[in-house]
Amino acid sequence: MTDTDETTGTNPGLPETVAFGRAATVLELKRGEFDLAVQLGHIRTTQGEPPGRARVSREEIDRLRGAEGFPEALRERVRTVGTAEAARLISTTPSRFTRLARTGHVHPVRFYLNRYRAVVWLYLATELEEFAARNADLLDGRLPAPLRARLDAGEDWRARNWRGRRLGHLLRRCDDPWERAAAIASVLESVLVAEVVADPYERAHLERLRPEPPYARTESQAVREATDRLLRADEPDEIQWHRMHLGHSLEEARASGPAPRPDGDRPWMPRPGIPAVRALTGTVPAPGWGSAVRTSGAEGTPALPVPRRAGDRSLPAPPGRDSGGRHRAPTRRLPRGLLARLRLRRPSASPSG
């Protein structure tokens, strides 16, 4: 723990900015509480070096530590509860609370998988208290007929509201138009993104800027798969909204400058673990793209293509283009030994007579 001036609440021993881990320690928060406080805007962050890695300034830490009721007040602002505790908090039954959550009256802020691999949604305690104060008539008695009809139709807005909340947080953090477009694209399946973004190099740039998923690399495969499913829009109207939103954001991004290309002035690198060719086209590399793709890692994650020459980290040029700029299918040169054997097998002329 960094020494703190008891009279002023400041931390003279801290550098100008600190990483999230150290900031959480100084603010006496668990890492999950700290991340949620950042997401909700209770803790302001600043860009660090290299760009894209956020940090917390010493001034912001001093502000939070000097606030009244620290640290209990800050912890209370990010306290989350599950369904059972949420129902007790607003004086209703767990089944009634679940119905209210499914119809979108309360929005989850986080989730986890229990030992049965079922999704357990978490809610902000402060938001539930505000909801109960405004909607006492929904906490007991018979639900209104429109809500019952929606429940009978199988509506469940929990995942959708969580996605919307997360996307809003990502967009607030984006300063670059291409980053905003990438955040929107991250909630759509790759096939849908390709329908909106026809240029393969633009798709590759969006993929490179795609936000990191909300789980650590050490999480189990089940957690990663469940989270990846929840990250994608799955209702037709939700999908259509994000497609339209992506189209508008793409226009703004293009107006700010073109996406980098392999032969441009700016270097281009795909996201780690994604083959450069697959990032561009959405397919596995075809013959003729140079070196074969290696397989690395316990799960067989494809690695980057081997560079064509030492020190060359750029994407290989696309297979040949004709004079009109159109792509031609890659050709594959046959080995000499095979070509010779094929020649030997040519049928000879039929004997006369």
Coordinates of N, CA, C and O in Angstrom, one line a residue, residues 237-352:
D237 N -34.6 -7.2 -34.7 CA -34.6 -5.7 -34.7 C -33.4 -5.2 -34.1 O -32.9 -4.1 -34.5
E238 N -32.8 -5.9 -33.1 CA -31.5 -5.5 -32.5 C -30.4 -5.5 -33.6 O -29.6 -4.6 -33.7
I239 N -30.4 -6.6 -34.4 CA -29.4 -6.8 -35.4 C -29.5 -5.6 -36.4 O -28.5 -5.0 -36.9
Q240 N -30.7 -5.4 -36.8 CA -30.9 -4.3 -37.8 C -30.5 -2.9 -37.3 O -29.9 -2.1 -38.1
W241 N -30.7 -2.7 -36.0 CA -30.3 -1.4 -35.5 C -28.8 -1.3 -35.5 O -28.2 -0.2 -35.9
H242 N -28.1 -2.3 -35.1 CA -26.6 -2.3 -35.1 C -26.1 -2.2 -36.5 O -25.0 -1.6 -36.7
R243 N -26.7 -2.9 -37.5 CA -26.2 -2.8 -38.9 C -26.3 -1.3 -39.3 O -25.4 -0.8 -40.0
M244 N -27.5 -0.7 -39.1 CA -27.6 0.7 -39.5 C -26.6 1.6 -38.7 O -26.0 2.5 -39.3
H245 N -26.5 1.4 -37.5 CA -25.5 2.1 -36.7 C -24.1 2.0 -37.2 O -23.3 2.9 -37.3
L246 N -23.7 0.8 -37.6 CA -22.4 0.5 -38.1 C -22.2 1.2 -39.4 O -21.1 1.8 -39.7
G247 N -23.2 1.2 -40.3 CA -23.1 1.9 -41.6 C -22.9 3.4 -41.4 O -22.0 4.0 -42.1
H248 N -23.6 4.1 -40.4 CA -23.3 5.5 -40.2 C -21.9 5.7 -39.6 O -21.2 6.7 -40.0
S249 N -21.5 4.9 -38.7 CA -20.2 5.0 -38.1 C -19.1 4.8 -39.1 O -18.0 5.4 -39.0
L250 N -19.3 3.9 -40.0 CA -18.3 3.6 -41.1 C -18.2 4.9 -42.0 O -17.0 5.2 -42.4
E251 N -19.2 5.6 -42.3 CA -19.1 6.8 -43.1 C -18.3 7.8 -42.3 O -17.4 8.5 -43.0
E252 N -18.5 8.0 -41.0 CA -17.7 8.9 -40.3 C -16.2 8.5 -40.2 O -15.3 9.3 -40.3
A253 N -16.0 7.2 -40.1 CA -14.6 6.7 -40.1 C -13.9 7.0 -41.4 O -12.8 7.4 -41.4
R254 N -14.6 6.7 -42.5 CA -14.0 6.9 -43.8 C -13.7 8.4 -44.0 O -12.7 8.8 -44.6
A255 N -14.6 9.3 -43.5 CA -14.3 10.7 -43.7 C -13.1 11.2 -42.9 O -12.4 12.1 -43.2
S256 N -12.8 10.4 -41.8 CA -11.6 10.8 -41.0 C -10.3 10.3 -41.6 O -9.3 10.8 -41.2
G257 N -10.4 9.4 -42.5 CA -9.2 8.8 -43.1 C -9.4 7.4 -43.5 O -10.2 6.7 -42.9
P258 N -8.7 6.9 -44.5 CA -8.9 5.5 -45.0 C -8.3 4.5 -44.0 O -7.4 4.8 -43.3
A259 N -8.8 3.3 -44.1 CA -8.2 2.2 -43.3 C -6.9 1.9 -43.9 O -6.7 1.9 -45.1
P260 N -5.9 1.5 -43.1 CA -4.6 1.2 -43.6 C -4.6 0.0 -44.5 O -5.3 -1.0 -44.2
R261 N -3.7 0.0 -45.5 CA -3.6 -1.1 -46.4 C -2.1 -1.6 -46.4 O -1.2 -0.9 -46.0
P262 N -1.9 -2.9 -46.8 CA -0.5 -3.4 -46.7 C 0.5 -2.6 -47.5 O 1.6 -2.6 -47.1
D263 N 0.1 -2.0 -48.6 CA 1.0 -1.2 -49.4 C 1.0 0.3 -49.1 O 1.6 1.1 -49.9
G264 N 0.3 0.7 -48.0 CA 0.2 2.1 -47.7 C 1.4 2.5 -46.8 O 2.4 1.8 -46.6
D265 N 1.3 3.7 -46.4 CA 2.4 4.3 -45.6 C 2.4 3.8 -44.1 O 3.4 3.8 -43.4
R266 N 1.2 3.5 -43.7 CA 1.0 3.1 -42.3 C 1.1 1.5 -42.2 O 0.6 0.8 -43.0
P267 N 1.8 1.0 -41.1 CA 2.0 -0.4 -41.0 C 0.6 -1.0 -40.6 O -0.2 -0.4 -39.9
W268 N 0.4 -2.2 -41.0 CA -0.8 -3.0 -40.7 C -0.5 -4.3 -40.0 O 0.4 -5.0 -40.6
M269 N -1.1 -4.6 -38.9 CA -0.8 -5.9 -38.3 C -2.2 -6.4 -37.8 O -3.0 -5.7 -37.2
P270 N -2.5 -7.7 -38.0 CA -3.7 -8.3 -37.6 C -3.7 -8.5 -36.1 O -2.6 -8.4 -35.4
R271 N -4.8 -8.8 -35.5 CA -4.9 -9.1 -34.1 C -4.1 -10.3 -33.8 O -4.0 -11.2 -34.6
P272 N -3.4 -10.4 -32.6 CA -2.7 -11.6 -32.2 C -3.5 -12.9 -32.3 O -4.7 -12.9 -31.8
G273 N -3.0 -13.9 -32.9 CA -3.7 -15.2 -33.0 C -4.6 -15.4 -34.1 O -5.2 -16.4 -34.3
I274 N -4.7 -14.3 -35.0 CA -5.6 -14.4 -36.1 C -4.8 -14.3 -37.4 O -4.0 -13.3 -37.6
P275 N -4.8 -15.3 -38.3 CA -4.1 -15.3 -39.5 C -4.4 -14.0 -40.3 O -5.6 -13.6 -40.4
A276 N -3.4 -13.4 -40.9 CA -3.6 -12.2 -41.6 C -4.6 -12.4 -42.8 O -5.5 -11.5 -43.0
V277 N -4.5 -13.5 -43.5 CA -5.4 -13.7 -44.6 C -6.8 -13.9 -44.1 O -7.7 -13.4 -44.7
R278 N -7.0 -14.7 -43.0 CA -8.3 -14.9 -42.6 C -8.9 -13.6 -42.0 O -10.1 -13.4 -42.2
A279 N -8.1 -12.8 -41.4 CA -8.6 -11.5 -41.0 C -9.2 -10.6 -42.1 O -10.1 -9.9 -42.0
L280 N -8.5 -10.8 -43.3 CA -9.0 -10.0 -44.4 C -10.2 -10.6 -45.1 O -11.1 -9.9 -45.5
T281 N -10.2 -11.9 -45.2 CA -11.3 -12.5 -46.1 C -12.3 -13.3 -45.3 O -13.3 -13.6 -45.8
G282 N -12.0 -13.6 -44.0 CA -12.9 -14.4 -43.3 C -12.8 -15.9 -43.6 O -13.6 -16.7 -43.2
T283 N -11.7 -16.3 -44.4 CA -11.6 -17.7 -44.8 C -10.2 -18.1 -44.5 O -9.3 -17.3 -44.1
V284 N -9.9 -19.4 -44.6 CA -8.6 -19.9 -44.4 C -7.7 -19.6 -45.6 O -8.2 -19.4 -46.7
P285 N -6.4 -19.4 -45.4 CA -5.5 -19.1 -46.5 C -5.6 -20.1 -47.6 O -5.6 -21.3 -47.4
A286 N -5.5 -19.6 -48.8 CA -5.6 -20.5 -50.0 C -4.1 -20.7 -50.5 O -3.2 -19.9 -50.2
P287 N -3.9 -21.8 -51.3 CA -2.6 -22.0 -51.8 C -2.1 -20.8 -52.6 O -2.9 -20.2 -53.3
G288 N -0.8 -20.5 -52.6 CA -0.3 -19.4 -53.3 C -0.1 -18.1 -52.5 O 0.4 -17.1 -53.0
W289 N -0.5 -18.2 -51.2 CA -0.3 -17.0 -50.3 C 1.0 -17.0 -49.7 O 1.3 -16.2 -48.7
G290 N 1.9 -17.8 -50.1 CA 3.3 -17.8 -49.5 C 3.4 -18.9 -48.5 O 3.0 -20.1 -48.8
S291 N 4.0 -18.6 -47.4 CA 4.2 -19.7 -46.4 C 3.0 -20.2 -45.8 O 2.0 -19.5 -45.7
A292 N 3.0 -21.5 -45.3 CA 1.8 -22.1 -44.7 C 1.6 -21.5 -43.4 O 2.5 -21.0 -42.7
V293 N 0.4 -21.6 -42.9 CA 0.0 -21.1 -41.6 C 0.4 -22.1 -40.5 O 0.1 -23.3 -40.6
R294 N 1.1 -21.7 -39.5 CA 1.5 -22.6 -38.4 C 0.4 -22.8 -37.5 O -0.6 -22.0 -37.4
T295 N 0.4 -23.8 -36.7 CA -0.5 -24.1 -35.7 C 0.2 -24.1 -34.3 O 1.2 -24.8 -34.2
S296 N -0.3 -23.3 -33.4 CA 0.4 -23.2 -32.1 C -0.6 -23.2 -31.0 O -1.8 -22.9 -31.2
G297 N -0.2 -23.5 -29.8 CA -1.0 -23.4 -28.6 C -1.7 -24.7 -28.4 O -1.9 -25.5 -29.3
A298 N -2.2 -24.9 -27.2 CA -2.8 -26.2 -26.8 C -4.1 -26.4 -27.6 O -4.6 -27.5 -27.8
E299 N -4.8 -25.3 -27.9 CA -6.1 -25.4 -28.6 C -6.0 -25.3 -30.1 O -7.0 -25.2 -30.8
G300 N -4.8 -25.3 -30.6 CA -4.7 -25.3 -32.1 C -5.0 -23.9 -32.7 O -5.5 -23.9 -33.8
T301 N -4.7 -22.8 -31.9 CA -5.1 -21.5 -32.5 C -4.1 -21.2 -33.6 O -2.9 -21.3 -33.5
P302 N -4.6 -20.8 -34.8 CA -3.8 -20.5 -35.9 C -2.9 -19.3 -35.6 O -3.4 -18.3 -35.0
A303 N -1.6 -19.4 -35.9 CA -0.7 -18.3 -35.7 C -0.6 -17.5 -37.0 O -1.2 -17.8 -38.0
L304 N 0.2 -16.4 -36.9 CA 0.4 -15.6 -38.0 C 1.1 -16.3 -39.2 O 2.0 -17.1 -38.9
P305 N 0.9 -15.9 -40.4 CA 1.6 -16.5 -41.5 C 3.1 -16.2 -41.4 O 3.5 -15.1 -40.9
V306 N 4.0 -17.1 -41.8 CA 5.4 -16.9 -41.7 C 5.7 -15.7 -42.7 O 5.3 -15.8 -43.9
P307 N 6.5 -14.7 -42.3 CA 6.9 -13.6 -43.2 C 7.6 -14.1 -44.4 O 8.3 -15.1 -44.4
R308 N 7.5 -13.4 -45.5 CA 8.2 -13.9 -46.7 C 9.7 -13.7 -46.6 O 10.4 -14.4 -47.2
R309 N 10.1 -12.7 -45.9 CA 11.6 -12.5 -45.7 C 11.8 -12.0 -44.3 O 10.9 -11.4 -43.7
A310 N 13.0 -12.1 -43.9 CA 13.3 -11.6 -42.5 C 13.1 -10.1 -42.4 O 13.5 -9.4 -43.3
G311 N 12.4 -9.8 -41.3 CA 12.1 -8.4 -41.1 C 10.9 -7.8 -41.7 O 10.5 -6.7 -41.5
D312 N 10.3 -8.6 -42.6 CA 9.1 -8.2 -43.3 C 7.9 -8.6 -42.6 O 7.5 -9.8 -42.6
R313 N 7.2 -7.7 -41.8 CA 6.1 -8.0 -41.0 C 4.7 -7.6 -41.6 O 3.7 -7.6 -41.0
S314 N 4.8 -7.1 -42.9 CA 3.6 -6.6 -43.5 C 2.8 -7.8 -44.1 O 3.3 -8.9 -44.2
L315 N 1.5 -7.5 -44.4 CA 0.7 -8.6 -45.0 C 1.1 -8.9 -46.4 O 1.4 -8.0 -47.1
P316 N 1.2 -10.1 -46.8 CA 1.6 -10.5 -48.1 C 0.6 -9.8 -49.1 O -0.6 -9.7 -48.8
A317 N 1.1 -9.4 -50.3 CA 0.3 -8.8 -51.3 C -0.8 -9.8 -51.7 O -0.5 -11.0 -51.8
P318 N -2.0 -9.4 -52.1 CA -3.0 -10.3 -52.5 C -2.6 -11.0 -53.8 O -1.7 -10.5 -54.5
P319 N -3.1 -12.2 -54.1 CA -2.8 -12.9 -55.3 C -3.0 -12.0 -56.5 O -3.9 -11.1 -56.5
G320 N -2.2 -12.2 -57.6 CA -2.1 -11.3 -58.7 C -3.3 -10.5 -59.1 O -4.4 -10.9 -59.1
R321 N -3.1 -9.2 -59.5 CA -4.1 -8.4 -60.0 C -3.9 -8.2 -61.5 O -2.8 -8.1 -62.0
D322 N -5.0 -8.1 -62.3 CA -4.9 -7.8 -63.7 C -4.8 -6.2 -63.9 O -4.8 -5.5 -62.9
S323 N -4.8 -5.8 -65.1 CA -4.6 -4.4 -65.3 C -5.8 -3.6 -64.8 O -5.7 -2.4 -64.6
G324 N -6.9 -4.2 -64.7 CA -8.1 -3.5 -64.2 C -8.2 -3.5 -62.7 O -9.2 -3.0 -62.2
G325 N -7.2 -4.0 -62.0 CA -7.2 -4.0 -60.6 C -8.0 -5.1 -60.0 O -8.2 -5.2 -58.8
R326 N -8.5 -6.1 -60.8 CA -9.3 -7.2 -60.3 C -8.4 -8.3 -59.8 O -7.3 -8.5 -60.4
H327 N -8.8 -9.0 -58.8 CA -8.0 -10.1 -58.3 C -8.2 -11.4 -59.2 O -9.2 -11.7 -59.7
R328 N -7.0 -12.0 -59.5 CA -7.1 -13.3 -60.2 C -6.9 -14.4 -59.2 O -6.2 -14.3 -58.1
A329 N -7.4 -15.6 -59.5 CA -7.2 -16.7 -58.6 C -5.7 -17.1 -58.6 O -5.0 -17.0 -59.6
P330 N -5.2 -17.4 -57.4 CA -3.8 -17.8 -57.3 C -3.5 -19.0 -58.0 O -4.3 -20.0 -58.1
T331 N -2.3 -19.1 -58.7 CA -1.9 -20.3 -59.4 C -0.9 -21.0 -58.5 O -0.2 -20.4 -57.7
R332 N -0.7 -22.3 -58.8 CA 0.2 -23.1 -58.0 C 1.1 -23.8 -58.9 O 0.7 -24.5 -59.8
R333 N 2.4 -23.6 -58.8 CA 3.4 -24.2 -59.6 C 3.6 -25.7 -59.2 O 3.8 -26.0 -58.0
L334 N 3.5 -26.6 -60.2 CA 3.7 -28.0 -59.9 C 5.2 -28.3 -59.7 O 6.1 -27.8 -60.4
P335 N 5.5 -29.2 -58.8 CA 6.9 -29.7 -58.6 C 7.4 -30.3 -59.9 O 6.6 -30.9 -60.7
R336 N 8.7 -30.1 -60.1 CA 9.3 -30.6 -61.4 C 9.1 -32.1 -61.5 O 8.8 -32.6 -62.6
G337 N 9.3 -32.8 -60.5 CA 9.2 -34.3 -60.5 C 7.8 -34.7 -60.9 O 7.6 -35.6 -61.8
L338 N 6.8 -34.1 -60.4 CA 5.4 -34.4 -60.7 C 5.1 -34.1 -62.1 O 4.5 -34.8 -62.8
L339 N 5.6 -32.9 -62.6 CA 5.4 -32.5 -63.9 C 6.0 -33.5 -64.9 O 5.4 -33.8 -65.9
A340 N 7.2 -34.0 -64.6 CA 7.8 -34.9 -65.5 C 7.0 -36.2 -65.6 O 6.9 -36.8 -66.6
R341 N 6.5 -36.7 -64.4 CA 5.8 -37.9 -64.4 C 4.5 -37.8 -65.2 O 4.0 -38.7 -65.9
L342 N 3.9 -36.6 -65.1 CA 2.6 -36.4 -65.9 C 2.9 -36.4 -67.4 O 2.1 -36.9 -68.2
R343 N 4.1 -35.9 -67.8 CA 4.5 -35.9 -69.2 C 4.7 -37.3 -69.7 O 4.3 -37.7 -70.8
L344 N 5.3 -38.2 -68.8 CA 5.5 -39.6 -69.2 C 4.2 -40.3 -69.4 O 4.2 -41.3 -70.1
R345 N 3.2 -39.9 -68.7 CA 1.9 -40.6 -68.8 C 1.0 -40.2 -69.9 O -0.1 -40.6 -70.1
R346 N 1.5 -39.2 -70.8 CA 0.7 -38.8 -71.9 C 0.4 -39.9 -72.9 O 1.4 -40.7 -73.2
P347 N -0.8 -40.2 -73.4 CA -1.0 -41.3 -74.3 C -0.3 -41.1 -75.6 O -0.2 -40.0 -76.1
S348 N 0.4 -42.1 -76.1 CA 1.1 -42.0 -77.3 C 0.1 -42.1 -78.5 O -1.0 -42.6 -78.4
A349 N 0.6 -41.8 -79.7 CA -0.3 -41.8 -80.9 C -0.7 -43.3 -81.2 O 0.1 -44.2 -81.0
S350 N -1.9 -43.5 -81.7 CA -2.3 -44.8 -82.0 C -1.5 -45.4 -83.2 O -1.2 -44.7 -84.2
P351 N -1.1 -46.7 -83.1 CA -0.3 -47.2 -84.3 C -1.2 -47.3 -85.5 O -2.4 -47.6 -85.4
S352 N -0.6 -47.1 -86.6 CA -1.4 -47.2 -87.9 C -1.7 -48.6 -88.2 O -1.0 -49.5 -87.9

